[in-house]
């Protein structure tokens, strides 16, 4: 089946008399059984992979969401996590242990970088940060005998570096390392990491999948049944759980993922093109934009994508950029993205820069502003941005 059909039909209950279209919210701790025999049969062996056994192992809403997302990702199984960040961190904890080494792109999502720097060392796992622009051959020089995971994220957080995911996956597999990808920007419709060899695909469902800025949720989809079973068992052992209400809302969001993302992508491209012609803007960091860094890899591997990008402005005093941001009528200032509304944020990328090709955009050499483009009319957004540049000029 094609993705749009999966989006509409996957994860819905079989038709019976009186059934609503959506799986209702099943809030539960205890799951009742009519007999001891039925109770024991429902929990025996592999039951937790297929049956609703206990609230902390997920109710119908988690199973329905995982079923739909797994079909879209073309995986062997999907596991929920309480947030996108929990999905990022649990993926490493499930597969890396004392004595292991993991490779992280220097442009990785900031809180995941912090986890690698502060938590993983306590468990004897060492992290190295690598140039996100590394080729497969570059990466092979960094992989050690104990490298357990090569982690990827494309485009990178805040600075939008594209990665050559198929080449990285091939190089990592040559050395028996696992490959994980944070695919939140493209989501399950615009890039299929598992199809190019990625072993574990992570989505912050908080963003486009939920799509309405009203919940936090993470998803991990495994390429093989072995990886799926290990991941599911680990999350159950950790007591990791996503609420039935959040799973319900995420699945409801998923139904309209295509129409929202396509529309937001078109708006973002129009606005990015306009921004790239502004004299104030040194560079627009949006791989779908013609001539932008990473455009070729994006065009080769992705079908559309997110409506999130950054612009590089000259380094300036905080009060000048504050004048621009504070006066926006349509762009709210706030963390997160992927909702139906436009947002703006001043970025503070942390980078090791180790072995990296220039330019590495940081606060030392520029002012980086990130925009999430929503469903508003793009011409209204452009007018808001134009007025912002006037305030910026007046404040400089
Ligand atoms: C937001 C985000 C996350 C974390 O998601 P939360 O649900 O906010 O914890 C992970 N990765 C990327 C790329 C993100 O943008």
CSV table of C-alpha atoms and ligand atoms in Angstrom, one decimal:
chain,number,residue,atom,x,y,z
A,1,UNK,CA,0.0,0.0,0.0
A,2,UNK,CA,1.1,3.6,-0.6
A,3,UNK,CA,1.8,5.9,2.2
A,4,UNK,CA,-1.3,8.0,1.9
A,5,UNK,CA,-3.5,4.9,2.2
A,6,UNK,CA,-1.5,3.7,5.2
A,7,UNK,CA,-1.9,7.2,6.8
A,8,UNK,CA,-5.7,6.9,6.5
A,9,UNK,CA,-6.2,3.2,7.3
A,10,UNK,CA,-3.4,1.8,9.4
A,11,UNK,CA,-4.0,1.3,13.1
A,12,UNK,CA,-7.8,1.4,13.0
A,13,UNK,CA,-9.7,-1.4,14.7
A,14,UNK,CA,-11.5,-4.0,12.7
A,15,UNK,CA,-15.0,-3.0,11.7
A,16,UNK,CA,-17.8,-4.1,14.0
A,17,UNK,CA,-21.3,-2.8,14.8
A,18,UNK,CA,-21.1,0.5,16.6
A,19,UNK,CA,-17.4,1.0,16.2
A,20,UNK,CA,-16.1,4.6,15.9
A,21,UNK,CA,-13.6,5.6,13.2
A,22,UNK,CA,-10.8,6.1,15.7
A,23,UNK,CA,-9.6,3.7,18.4
A,24,UNK,CA,-11.1,5.3,21.6
A,25,UNK,CA,-8.7,6.2,24.4
A,26,UNK,CA,-8.1,3.1,26.5
A,27,UNK,CA,-6.8,4.4,29.9
A,28,UNK,CA,-5.7,1.4,32.0
A,29,UNK,CA,-3.3,0.0,34.5
A,30,UNK,CA,-5.0,-3.4,35.1
A,31,UNK,CA,-6.2,-5.4,32.1
A,32,UNK,CA,-8.9,-7.8,33.3
A,33,UNK,CA,-9.1,-11.5,32.5
A,34,UNK,CA,-12.2,-13.7,32.8
A,35,UNK,CA,-10.2,-16.7,34.1
A,36,UNK,CA,-6.8,-17.7,35.4
A,37,UNK,CA,-6.2,-19.6,32.2
A,38,UNK,CA,-7.0,-16.6,30.0
A,39,UNK,CA,-4.9,-14.4,32.2
A,40,UNK,CA,-1.8,-16.7,32.0
A,41,UNK,CA,-2.3,-17.2,28.3
A,42,UNK,CA,-2.4,-13.5,27.7
A,43,UNK,CA,0.9,-12.9,29.4
A,44,UNK,CA,2.8,-16.0,28.2
A,45,UNK,CA,5.9,-16.0,26.1
A,46,UNK,CA,5.9,-13.3,23.5
A,47,UNK,CA,2.6,-11.8,24.6
A,48,UNK,CA,4.0,-8.3,25.3
A,49,UNK,CA,4.9,-7.9,21.6
A,50,UNK,CA,1.3,-8.5,20.5
A,51,UNK,CA,-1.2,-8.4,23.4
A,52,UNK,CA,-2.4,-5.7,25.7
A,53,UNK,CA,-1.2,-7.2,29.1
A,54,UNK,CA,-0.8,-4.3,31.5
A,55,UNK,CA,-1.1,-0.5,31.2
A,56,UNK,CA,2.6,0.2,31.6
A,57,UNK,CA,3.3,-2.0,28.5
A,58,UNK,CA,0.9,0.1,26.4
A,59,UNK,CA,-2.8,-0.1,25.7
A,60,UNK,CA,-4.6,-0.3,22.3
A,61,UNK,CA,-3.7,3.3,21.6
A,62,UNK,CA,0.1,2.6,21.7
A,63,UNK,CA,-0.4,-0.6,19.6
A,64,UNK,CA,-2.4,1.3,17.0
A,65,UNK,CA,0.1,4.1,16.7
A,66,UNK,CA,3.0,1.8,16.5
A,67,UNK,CA,1.3,-0.3,13.9
A,68,UNK,CA,0.7,2.7,11.7
A,69,UNK,CA,4.2,4.2,12.1
A,70,UNK,CA,5.9,0.8,11.6
A,71,UNK,CA,4.1,0.4,8.3
A,72,UNK,CA,5.2,3.9,7.1
A,73,UNK,CA,8.8,3.3,8.2
A,74,UNK,CA,8.7,-0.3,6.6
A,75,UNK,CA,10.2,-1.6,9.8
A,76,UNK,CA,10.0,-4.8,11.9
A,77,UNK,CA,8.4,-3.0,14.9
A,78,UNK,CA,7.9,0.4,16.5
A,79,UNK,CA,8.3,1.2,20.2
A,80,UNK,CA,7.0,4.4,22.0
A,81,UNK,CA,8.9,6.6,24.4
A,82,UNK,CA,7.7,9.3,26.7
A,83,UNK,CA,9.4,12.1,24.6
A,84,UNK,CA,11.5,12.5,21.5
A,85,UNK,CA,14.5,12.9,23.7
A,86,UNK,CA,13.7,9.7,25.6
A,87,UNK,CA,13.7,7.9,22.3
A,88,UNK,CA,17.1,9.3,21.5
A,89,UNK,CA,18.6,8.4,24.8
A,90,UNK,CA,16.9,5.0,25.2
A,91,UNK,CA,18.1,3.9,21.8
A,92,UNK,CA,21.7,4.2,23.0
A,93,UNK,CA,21.1,2.7,26.5
A,94,UNK,CA,19.3,-0.3,24.8
A,95,UNK,CA,22.3,-1.2,22.6
A,96,UNK,CA,25.5,0.3,24.1
A,97,UNK,CA,27.2,-0.9,27.3
A,98,UNK,CA,30.4,-0.5,29.4
A,99,UNK,CA,33.4,-0.5,27.1
A,100,UNK,CA,31.5,0.6,24.0
A,101,UNK,CA,32.1,3.6,21.9
A,102,UNK,CA,29.5,5.7,20.0
A,103,UNK,CA,30.0,8.2,17.2
A,104,UNK,CA,27.8,11.3,17.2
A,105,UNK,CA,27.5,13.9,14.5
A,106,UNK,CA,28.7,17.3,15.7
A,107,UNK,CA,25.4,18.8,14.7
A,108,UNK,CA,23.3,16.4,16.8
A,109,UNK,CA,20.2,17.6,18.7
A,110,UNK,CA,21.6,19.5,21.8
A,111,UNK,CA,20.1,17.5,24.6
A,112,UNK,CA,21.3,14.3,23.1
A,113,UNK,CA,24.8,15.7,23.0
A,114,UNK,CA,24.5,16.6,26.7
A,115,UNK,CA,23.3,13.1,27.5
A,116,UNK,CA,26.3,11.6,25.7
A,117,UNK,CA,28.7,14.0,27.5
A,118,UNK,CA,27.2,13.7,31.0
A,119,UNK,CA,25.3,10.4,31.4
A,120,UNK,CA,26.9,7.8,29.1
A,121,UNK,CA,30.4,8.2,30.7
A,122,UNK,CA,28.9,7.0,34.1
A,123,UNK,CA,27.9,3.8,32.3
A,124,UNK,CA,31.3,3.4,30.7
A,125,UNK,CA,30.3,4.4,27.2
A,126,UNK,CA,32.6,6.8,25.4
A,127,UNK,CA,31.3,9.3,22.7
A,128,UNK,CA,33.3,10.9,19.9
A,129,UNK,CA,31.7,13.7,17.8
A,130,UNK,CA,32.4,13.6,14.1
A,131,UNK,CA,32.0,16.0,11.1
A,132,UNK,CA,28.4,15.5,9.9
A,133,UNK,CA,29.7,16.1,6.4
A,134,UNK,CA,32.0,13.0,6.7
A,135,UNK,CA,32.0,10.6,3.8
A,136,UNK,CA,31.8,6.8,4.3
A,137,UNK,CA,35.6,6.6,3.9
A,138,UNK,CA,36.1,9.5,6.5
A,139,UNK,CA,33.9,7.6,8.9
A,140,UNK,CA,35.8,4.4,8.5
A,141,UNK,CA,38.9,6.0,9.9
A,142,UNK,CA,36.9,7.0,13.1
A,143,UNK,CA,35.2,3.6,13.7
A,144,UNK,CA,37.0,1.6,16.4
A,145,UNK,CA,36.8,-2.1,17.2
A,146,UNK,CA,34.4,-1.2,20.1
A,147,UNK,CA,32.2,1.3,18.1
A,148,UNK,CA,28.8,0.0,18.8
A,149,UNK,CA,26.6,2.7,17.3
A,150,UNK,CA,27.1,5.3,14.5
A,151,UNK,CA,24.4,7.9,15.2
A,152,UNK,CA,23.1,10.2,12.5
A,153,UNK,CA,20.7,13.1,12.1
A,154,UNK,CA,19.9,14.8,8.9
A,155,UNK,CA,19.6,17.7,8.5
A,156,UNK,CA,21.5,18.5,11.7
A,157,UNK,CA,19.9,20.5,14.5
A,158,UNK,CA,20.0,24.3,14.2
A,159,UNK,CA,22.7,24.3,11.4
A,160,UNK,CA,21.0,21.8,8.9
A,161,UNK,CA,24.0,19.8,7.7
A,162,UNK,CA,23.0,17.0,5.4
A,163,UNK,CA,24.5,13.6,5.9
A,164,UNK,CA,25.2,10.9,3.3
A,165,UNK,CA,23.1,8.3,5.2
A,166,UNK,CA,23.5,5.4,2.7
A,167,UNK,CA,27.3,5.8,2.6
A,168,UNK,CA,27.5,6.1,6.4
A,169,UNK,CA,25.3,3.0,6.9
A,170,UNK,CA,27.5,1.0,4.5
A,171,UNK,CA,30.7,2.0,6.2
A,172,UNK,CA,29.4,1.3,9.7
A,173,UNK,CA,28.0,-2.1,8.7
A,174,UNK,CA,31.4,-3.0,7.2
A,175,UNK,CA,32.7,-2.7,10.8
A,176,UNK,CA,29.7,-4.4,12.5
A,177,UNK,CA,28.4,-1.1,14.0
A,178,UNK,CA,24.7,-0.3,14.3
A,179,UNK,CA,23.4,2.8,12.6
A,180,UNK,CA,20.7,5.0,14.2
A,181,UNK,CA,19.1,8.0,12.7
A,182,UNK,CA,17.1,10.9,14.2
A,183,UNK,CA,14.7,11.4,11.3
A,184,UNK,CA,12.4,14.0,12.9
A,185,UNK,CA,12.9,16.8,10.3
A,186,UNK,CA,11.8,14.6,7.3
A,187,UNK,CA,9.5,12.3,9.2
A,188,UNK,CA,8.3,8.9,7.9
A,189,UNK,CA,6.9,10.3,4.7
A,190,UNK,CA,9.9,12.3,3.3
A,191,UNK,CA,12.8,9.9,4.1
A,192,UNK,CA,12.8,6.2,4.8
A,193,UNK,CA,16.0,5.5,6.8
A,194,UNK,CA,15.5,1.8,7.2
A,195,UNK,CA,15.4,1.4,3.4
A,196,UNK,CA,18.9,2.6,3.1
A,197,UNK,CA,20.3,0.4,5.8
A,198,UNK,CA,19.7,2.4,9.0
A,199,UNK,CA,19.0,0.0,11.9
A,200,UNK,CA,16.9,2.2,14.1
A,201,UNK,CA,14.9,5.2,13.1
A,202,UNK,CA,14.0,7.8,15.8
A,203,UNK,CA,11.2,10.3,15.4
A,204,UNK,CA,10.2,13.0,17.9
A,205,UNK,CA,6.5,12.6,17.3
A,206,UNK,CA,6.1,15.8,19.3
A,207,UNK,CA,6.9,17.6,16.0
A,208,UNK,CA,5.1,17.0,12.7
A,209,UNK,CA,3.5,13.7,13.6
A,210,UNK,CA,1.5,15.1,16.5
A,211,UNK,CA,1.5,18.4,14.6
A,212,UNK,CA,-0.4,20.6,17.0
A,213,UNK,CA,2.1,21.6,19.7
A,214,UNK,CA,0.1,19.9,22.4
A,215,UNK,CA,2.0,16.8,23.4
A,216,UNK,CA,5.5,15.3,23.7
A,217,UNK,CA,6.2,11.7,22.4
A,218,UNK,CA,9.0,9.7,20.9
A,219,UNK,CA,9.0,6.7,18.5
A,220,UNK,CA,11.7,4.2,17.6
A,221,UNK,CA,11.3,1.8,14.7
A,222,UNK,CA,13.7,-1.1,14.2
A,223,UNK,CA,14.8,-2.6,10.9
A,224,UNK,CA,14.9,-6.3,12.0
A,225,UNK,CA,12.8,-8.4,14.4
A,226,UNK,CA,15.9,-9.0,16.6
A,227,UNK,CA,16.5,-5.3,17.1
A,228,UNK,CA,12.8,-4.6,17.7
A,229,UNK,CA,12.6,-7.3,20.3
A,230,UNK,CA,15.7,-6.1,22.2
A,231,UNK,CA,14.4,-2.5,22.1
A,232,UNK,CA,10.9,-3.4,23.2
A,233,UNK,CA,12.2,-5.6,26.0
A,234,UNK,CA,14.6,-2.9,27.2
A,235,UNK,CA,11.9,-0.2,27.2
A,236,UNK,CA,9.6,-2.5,29.2
A,237,UNK,CA,12.4,-3.2,31.7
A,238,UNK,CA,13.0,0.6,32.0
A,239,UNK,CA,9.3,1.1,32.8
A,240,UNK,CA,9.2,3.5,29.8
A,241,UNK,CA,5.6,4.4,28.8
A,242,UNK,CA,3.8,6.8,26.6
A,243,UNK,CA,0.3,7.7,27.8
A,244,UNK,CA,-2.8,6.4,25.9
A,245,UNK,CA,-4.0,10.0,25.5
A,246,UNK,CA,-0.8,11.1,23.9
A,247,UNK,CA,-0.7,8.0,21.6
A,248,UNK,CA,-4.3,8.8,20.6
A,249,UNK,CA,-3.5,12.4,19.8
A,250,UNK,CA,-0.3,11.4,17.9
A,251,UNK,CA,-2.3,8.9,15.7
A,252,UNK,CA,-4.9,11.6,15.1
A,253,UNK,CA,-2.1,13.9,14.0
A,254,UNK,CA,-0.6,11.3,11.8
A,255,UNK,CA,-3.8,11.1,9.7
A,256,UNK,CA,-3.2,14.6,8.3
A,257,UNK,CA,0.6,14.4,8.2
A,258,UNK,CA,0.9,14.5,4.4
A,259,UNK,CA,-1.4,17.5,3.9
A,260,UNK,CA,0.2,19.5,6.7
A,261,UNK,CA,3.8,18.8,5.7
A,262,UNK,CA,3.3,19.3,2.0
A,263,UNK,CA,1.7,22.7,2.6
A,264,UNK,CA,4.2,23.8,5.2
A,265,UNK,CA,7.1,22.7,3.0
A,266,UNK,CA,5.8,24.7,0.1
A,267,UNK,CA,5.4,27.8,2.3
A,268,UNK,CA,8.9,27.3,3.8
A,269,UNK,CA,10.5,27.0,0.4
A,270,UNK,CA,8.8,30.2,-0.8
A,271,UNK,CA,9.9,32.1,2.3
A,272,UNK,CA,13.4,30.6,2.2
A,273,UNK,CA,13.8,31.9,-1.4
A,274,UNK,CA,12.6,35.3,-0.4
A,275,UNK,CA,15.0,35.3,2.6
A,276,UNK,CA,18.0,34.3,0.4
A,277,UNK,CA,17.5,37.5,-1.6
A,278,UNK,CA,17.6,39.8,1.5
A,279,UNK,CA,20.8,41.8,2.0
A,280,UNK,CA,20.8,41.2,5.7
A,281,UNK,CA,21.0,37.4,5.3
A,282,UNK,CA,24.4,35.9,4.8
A,283,UNK,CA,23.0,32.4,4.2
A,284,UNK,CA,19.8,30.4,4.4
A,285,UNK,CA,20.4,26.9,5.9
A,286,UNK,CA,17.7,24.9,4.3
A,287,UNK,CA,18.8,21.9,2.1
A,288,UNK,CA,15.7,22.0,-0.1
A,289,UNK,CA,16.6,25.6,-1.2
A,290,UNK,CA,18.5,25.6,-4.6
A,291,UNK,CA,22.2,26.3,-3.9
A,292,UNK,CA,21.9,25.8,-0.1
A,293,UNK,CA,24.5,23.6,1.7
A,294,UNK,CA,23.4,20.0,1.4
A,295,UNK,CA,21.0,20.6,-1.5
A,296,UNK,CA,22.4,17.8,-3.6
A,297,UNK,CA,22.1,15.1,-0.9
A,298,UNK,CA,18.6,16.3,-0.1
A,299,UNK,CA,17.6,16.1,-3.8
A,300,UNK,CA,19.1,12.7,-4.1
A,301,UNK,CA,17.6,11.1,-1.0
A,302,UNK,CA,14.6,13.0,0.3
A,303,UNK,CA,11.0,13.6,-1.0
A,304,UNK,CA,10.1,16.9,0.4
A,305,UNK,CA,10.8,17.5,4.1
A,306,UNK,CA,10.3,19.7,7.1
A,307,UNK,CA,9.5,23.5,7.1
A,308,UNK,CA,12.3,24.2,9.6
A,309,UNK,CA,15.4,26.2,8.7
A,310,UNK,CA,17.9,28.7,10.0
A,311,UNK,CA,19.3,32.0,8.6
A,312,UNK,CA,22.8,33.2,9.2
A,313,UNK,CA,23.0,36.9,10.1
A,314,UNK,CA,26.2,38.9,10.9
A,315,UNK,CA,27.3,38.7,14.5
A,316,UNK,CA,25.5,41.5,16.4
A,317,UNK,CA,24.4,42.6,19.8
A,318,UNK,CA,21.5,40.8,21.4
A,319,UNK,CA,19.4,43.9,21.5
A,320,UNK,CA,19.4,44.2,17.8
A,321,UNK,CA,18.2,40.7,17.1
A,322,UNK,CA,15.8,41.1,20.0
A,323,UNK,CA,14.2,44.1,18.3
A,324,UNK,CA,13.6,41.9,15.2
A,325,UNK,CA,12.2,38.9,17.1
A,326,UNK,CA,10.2,40.8,19.7
A,327,UNK,CA,8.1,42.7,17.2
A,328,UNK,CA,6.9,39.8,15.1
A,329,UNK,CA,3.1,39.6,14.9
A,330,UNK,CA,2.9,36.0,13.6
A,331,UNK,CA,6.1,34.3,14.7
A,332,UNK,CA,5.9,33.3,18.4
A,333,UNK,CA,9.2,32.8,20.2
A,334,UNK,CA,9.4,29.3,21.6
A,335,UNK,CA,11.2,26.0,21.6
A,336,UNK,CA,10.0,23.0,19.5
A,337,UNK,CA,8.5,23.0,16.0
A,338,UNK,CA,6.4,20.9,13.7
A,339,UNK,CA,3.1,22.4,14.9
A,340,UNK,CA,0.6,24.2,12.6
A,341,UNK,CA,1.9,27.6,13.7
A,342,UNK,CA,5.0,29.6,12.9
A,343,UNK,CA,7.8,30.0,15.4
A,344,UNK,CA,11.1,31.7,15.7
A,345,UNK,CA,14.1,31.0,18.0
A,346,UNK,CA,17.6,32.5,18.5
A,347,UNK,CA,20.0,29.5,18.3
A,348,UNK,CA,23.0,28.8,20.4
A,349,UNK,CA,24.7,25.8,18.7
A,350,UNK,CA,27.3,23.9,20.8
A,351,UNK,CA,30.0,22.4,18.5
A,352,UNK,CA,33.3,20.7,19.1
A,353,UNK,CA,34.3,21.5,15.5
A,354,UNK,CA,36.8,18.6,15.7
A,355,UNK,CA,38.0,17.7,12.2
A,356,UNK,CA,35.3,19.8,10.6
A,357,UNK,CA,35.3,21.7,7.3
A,358,UNK,CA,34.4,25.3,7.6
A,359,UNK,CA,32.2,27.2,8.0
A,360,UNK,CA,31.0,25.9,11.3
A,361,UNK,CA,28.3,28.4,12.4
A,362,UNK,CA,28.4,29.3,16.1
A,363,UNK,CA,27.7,32.3,18.2
A,364,UNK,CA,31.4,33.2,17.7
A,365,UNK,CA,31.0,34.1,14.1
A,366,UNK,CA,27.3,34.8,13.4
A,367,UNK,CA,23.8,35.3,14.7
A,368,UNK,CA,21.7,32.2,13.9
A,369,UNK,CA,17.9,32.5,13.8
A,370,UNK,CA,15.7,29.5,13.3
A,371,UNK,CA,12.2,29.6,11.8
A,372,UNK,CA,9.5,27.0,11.8
A,373,UNK,CA,7.0,27.8,9.1
A,374,UNK,CA,3.4,27.0,9.8
A,375,UNK,CA,0.1,27.0,7.9
A,376,UNK,CA,-0.4,30.8,7.8
A,377,UNK,CA,-0.5,32.5,4.4
A,378,UNK,CA,3.2,32.8,3.4
A,379,UNK,CA,2.7,36.3,2.1
A,380,UNK,CA,1.6,37.4,5.5
A,381,UNK,CA,4.6,35.7,7.0
A,382,UNK,CA,6.9,37.5,4.5
A,383,UNK,CA,5.4,40.8,5.4
A,384,UNK,CA,6.0,40.1,9.1
A,385,UNK,CA,9.7,39.1,8.3
A,386,UNK,CA,10.2,42.3,6.2
A,387,UNK,CA,9.0,44.4,9.1
A,388,UNK,CA,11.4,42.6,11.3
A,389,UNK,CA,14.3,43.5,9.1
A,390,UNK,CA,13.3,47.1,9.3
A,391,UNK,CA,13.4,46.9,13.1
A,392,UNK,CA,16.8,45.2,12.9
A,393,UNK,CA,18.2,48.0,10.7
A,394,UNK,CA,16.9,50.6,13.1
A,395,UNK,CA,18.5,48.8,16.1
A,396,UNK,CA,21.9,48.2,14.5
B,1,LIG,C1,12.7,18.1,19.4
B,1,LIG,C2,13.7,17.1,19.0
B,1,LIG,C3,13.9,16.0,19.7
B,1,LIG,C4,13.3,15.7,21.1
B,1,LIG,O1,11.9,15.7,21.1
B,1,LIG,P1,11.1,16.0,22.4
B,1,LIG,O2,9.8,15.3,22.2
B,1,LIG,O3,11.0,17.5,22.5
B,1,LIG,O4,11.9,15.5,23.6
B,1,LIG,C5,14.8,15.0,19.2
B,1,LIG,N1,15.4,15.2,18.0
B,1,LIG,C6,15.2,16.3,17.3
B,1,LIG,C7,15.9,16.5,16.0
B,1,LIG,C8,14.3,17.3,17.7
B,1,LIG,O5,14.2,18.4,17.0
